[in-house]
Amino acid sequence: MRRKRDLFSTVFWMITAVMVSFLLVLFSGLLFYGDAQTMVSILKHPEFRFALALTLQTSIVATLMATVVAVPCGYLLARRNFPGKLLVDSLLELPIVLPPLVSGVALLIFFGPLFGPNFREAGIEVVFTHVGVVVAQWFVAVPFAIRSFRHAFESVDPRLEKVARTLGCTPLQSFWRVLLPIARRGILGGMTMTWARTLGEFGATAMLAGVTRFKTETLPVAIYLSMTNGDLAFSLSIAALLLFMALSILTAFKMLTQTEVQL
Amino acid sequence: MKQTLLEVQDLSLRVGSFTLQEVSVQVHKGDYVVVVGPTGSGKTLLLEAIAGLIPLQEGRIIYDGRDITEESPESRHFGFAYQDSLLYPHLTVRENILFSAAVRGQADSPLIRQRLAELAEAMAIQPLLERRPGPLSGGERQRVSLARALLLRPSLLLLDEPLSALDPQTRAGLQKLLRKIHRDDEVTLIHVTHDFSEAIHLGTKMLLLKDGRVLQYGAPKELFSQPNSEFAARFLRVDNILSGIVQRKSRYSWFCTEKSSRLYGPLPEKVLEDWKVGIRGVLAVRAAHIRMFPEMNAGEVREGECSWPVMVIGVTFHGSYVEVACEGDDPWVIHISLAEWRSFPVARGERVWLACMLRDLHVIPCPAVIHDDR
């Protein structure tokens, strides 16, 4: 005889089913609302190609930069106790809860009136340039990387490193030979999700790098520009591509590493 | 005289809620030191401090006549193995064992290859060398962990409860292996354990820690037969602990229990050397040190024994021995072998006599009032 499902499970299952259905309809709408032929033709459009190339280039550089910063930050937060750790932790995670527009304004002030002349003297122009796009994407994504790397390091028993020290490793060698290889899945997962975050970055990029066609036009900027011009077909094509990329990244990551992403 | 290998001098440190306070221990070459103590007494902390994994707040560590207090763990060359083996999951068993050689760029040297073959044979892990550690059994993992720690022939091996997570059969096999390593490889060992039979079986010295302090350090037999405090007696599972006072009577010292005023003794003269008459203390007697005989043979007390009558109130079989609970003037528990039990099977309610060698009447002092009726 089949057991009667209790009210608790029924309600929870129903809410989950409604949410999953909603997402399916929502994303299907994005994919199927536009005309397929127009979408394919837009993929060959020079503006789309520019936006795609710029997005890939800047997001990869931003992800690598975020990794370089997030590895030591995540390691220290996972492994060391120091005065003011809570404050440092909160500060490093602040960009997650900050609206990207606010981050963008802060970056604009920093690279503009505050230190802009110094950077310019050093030959680095940040505001309204490709560099600005990278900086904005990096700034918004780096807290995600720190958080996920921290979780990755925390999941490794610290005694494994202690044993490595007794076996002749210096702290750097035990990090390189033991901690990093064991935490690699978490690190790769964190990098993937950081990259996904940089791909969709818009608010801070718009503030720091501006929304200039064929100059600082990343895919999200292209969606914004085409929507303001009323070009719905162009927007839909890019949105569909971003959706496809996000889905591919998440699925590929889960299949390859067989682990959950910790953010 | 044995040469001192390791000397821990007034070591103090604190990590979170764990502390070590003024710990001083001397380890000779060839010693097998077992460290025992309740949970949180600082056993692992002591091992990690000796290995250099935790900086000392006070004190010094002298190794082979050299002050190594400030030296890094990697320059101390001690072997270390934890309870849960902690093999590296991204490396094969072979790579795990060769790890210390690989760090020094010597993994391919013929000497190291020969050493690996020796260890693999001694630990019976040859078929596992190309496997990843994940699916190995607890015993296999621990053997690999020991091989990894022993690869470069450390003269000091530190073991943190390496056998505690294993089943009894595997544990017995590894105990044998550890004895062999100690005997054949001339390794000095410091081994943290909570298993008393393991401690007695393996150790040539025993260190008892409590709340981060050394409570007693000596040969395991000495600690088991002559614990120096009531805590040590209870922790080392002395079954009969009676409170009372030492009295002087007819030129001898006797232990007068609180509950019954019965006098046990005369006490060995060593007791008088150790502490003064009249000080309150406890009488600690191991259950295995007491023999039982029928009431009708009450006059047959052997030389150097004291005896007293009791009534049997409970009998419990423990497989290899029988535990008999008795109540006389004081409560007593005794352990007798199955052979003895077969020749003299007592029942609840039966009256019997107990006897104990005077040298096994161990009195532990605690501060109190002087009382002497000489």
XYZ file of C-alpha atoms in Angstrom, chain B residues 120-250:
131
model
C 56.826 -1.972 1.345
C 57.903 -5.478 2.290
C 58.017 -4.809 6.032
C 54.584 -3.168 5.955
C 53.161 -5.718 3.486
C 51.942 -3.010 1.120
C 53.677 -3.960 -2.172
C 50.384 -4.670 -4.003
C 49.054 -1.240 -3.002
C 51.892 0.920 -4.320
C 50.203 2.063 -7.527
C 46.781 2.590 -5.970
C 45.233 5.801 -4.674
C 44.701 5.877 -0.893
C 40.929 6.452 -1.081
C 39.684 2.844 -1.132
C 42.332 1.419 1.254
C 41.261 -0.076 4.586
C 42.110 1.641 7.895
C 44.962 -0.762 8.610
C 46.437 -0.402 5.101
C 46.237 3.372 5.294
C 47.994 3.406 8.637
C 50.763 1.121 7.363
C 51.294 3.460 4.404
C 51.317 6.425 6.776
C 54.012 4.742 8.911
C 56.059 3.894 5.817
C 55.833 7.527 4.700
C 57.024 8.745 8.098
C 59.881 6.206 8.203
C 61.232 6.635 4.652
C 64.172 8.862 5.556
C 64.937 6.897 8.750
C 64.016 9.518 11.359
C 65.583 8.833 14.731
C 62.421 10.080 16.481
C 58.939 8.965 15.457
C 55.903 10.807 16.838
C 52.594 8.944 16.709
C 49.247 10.490 17.581
C 46.829 7.667 18.425
C 47.772 5.797 15.237
C 45.865 2.640 16.134
C 42.769 3.955 17.862
C 40.460 3.894 14.837
C 41.310 0.292 13.901
C 39.539 -2.974 14.684
C 41.183 -5.152 17.405
C 42.744 -7.634 14.958
C 44.313 -4.944 12.747
C 45.420 -3.084 15.868
C 47.196 -6.171 17.213
C 49.007 -6.593 13.872
C 50.151 -2.979 13.847
C 51.250 -3.154 17.498
C 53.499 -6.025 16.484
C 54.798 -3.937 13.585
C 55.528 -0.977 15.860
C 57.459 -3.218 18.250
C 59.453 -4.511 15.300
C 60.182 -0.972 14.064
C 61.268 0.017 17.574
C 63.490 -3.013 17.940
C 64.985 -3.335 14.434
C 65.169 0.251 13.160
C 66.522 1.689 16.425
C 63.852 4.366 16.355
C 62.861 6.265 19.486
C 59.090 6.618 19.651
C 56.658 8.925 21.401
C 53.202 7.446 21.011
C 49.966 9.051 22.223
C 47.329 6.476 23.105
C 44.246 6.049 25.244
C 44.466 2.263 25.244
C 46.069 1.019 28.485
C 46.821 -2.471 27.238
C 48.521 -0.889 24.196
C 50.489 1.398 26.503
C 51.680 -1.513 28.673
C 52.331 -3.704 25.635
C 54.422 -1.173 23.719
C 55.855 1.387 26.126
C 59.142 1.338 27.946
C 58.160 4.664 29.544
C 54.765 6.151 30.277
C 53.869 9.825 30.558
C 50.588 10.745 32.224
C 49.242 14.209 31.394
C 46.366 16.022 33.066
C 45.212 19.561 32.256
C 48.415 20.209 30.328
C 50.713 19.160 33.177
C 52.854 16.085 33.666
C 51.299 14.085 36.472
C 53.663 11.118 36.406
C 56.471 9.832 34.198
C 58.184 6.487 34.528
C 58.101 2.844 33.555
C 54.547 1.675 32.743
C 54.725 -1.005 35.457
C 55.624 1.665 38.004
C 52.712 3.870 36.976
C 50.293 0.979 37.042
C 51.401 -0.384 40.410
C 52.346 2.888 42.087
C 50.283 5.805 40.773
C 51.377 8.998 42.526
C 47.950 10.603 42.898
C 44.342 9.585 43.385
C 43.604 10.907 39.858
C 46.404 8.780 38.386
C 45.098 5.743 40.267
C 41.563 6.278 38.992
C 42.712 7.113 35.446
C 44.987 4.058 35.337
C 42.016 1.992 36.439
C 43.014 0.913 39.926
C 39.836 -0.830 41.006
C 40.076 -0.478 44.785
C 40.582 3.040 46.084
C 39.753 3.573 49.788
C 40.058 6.883 51.655
C 41.645 6.844 55.073
C 44.671 7.652 57.173
C 47.998 6.037 58.066
C 48.309 5.178 61.735
C 51.258 4.040 63.783
C 50.613 0.979 65.927
C 52.977 -1.595 67.457
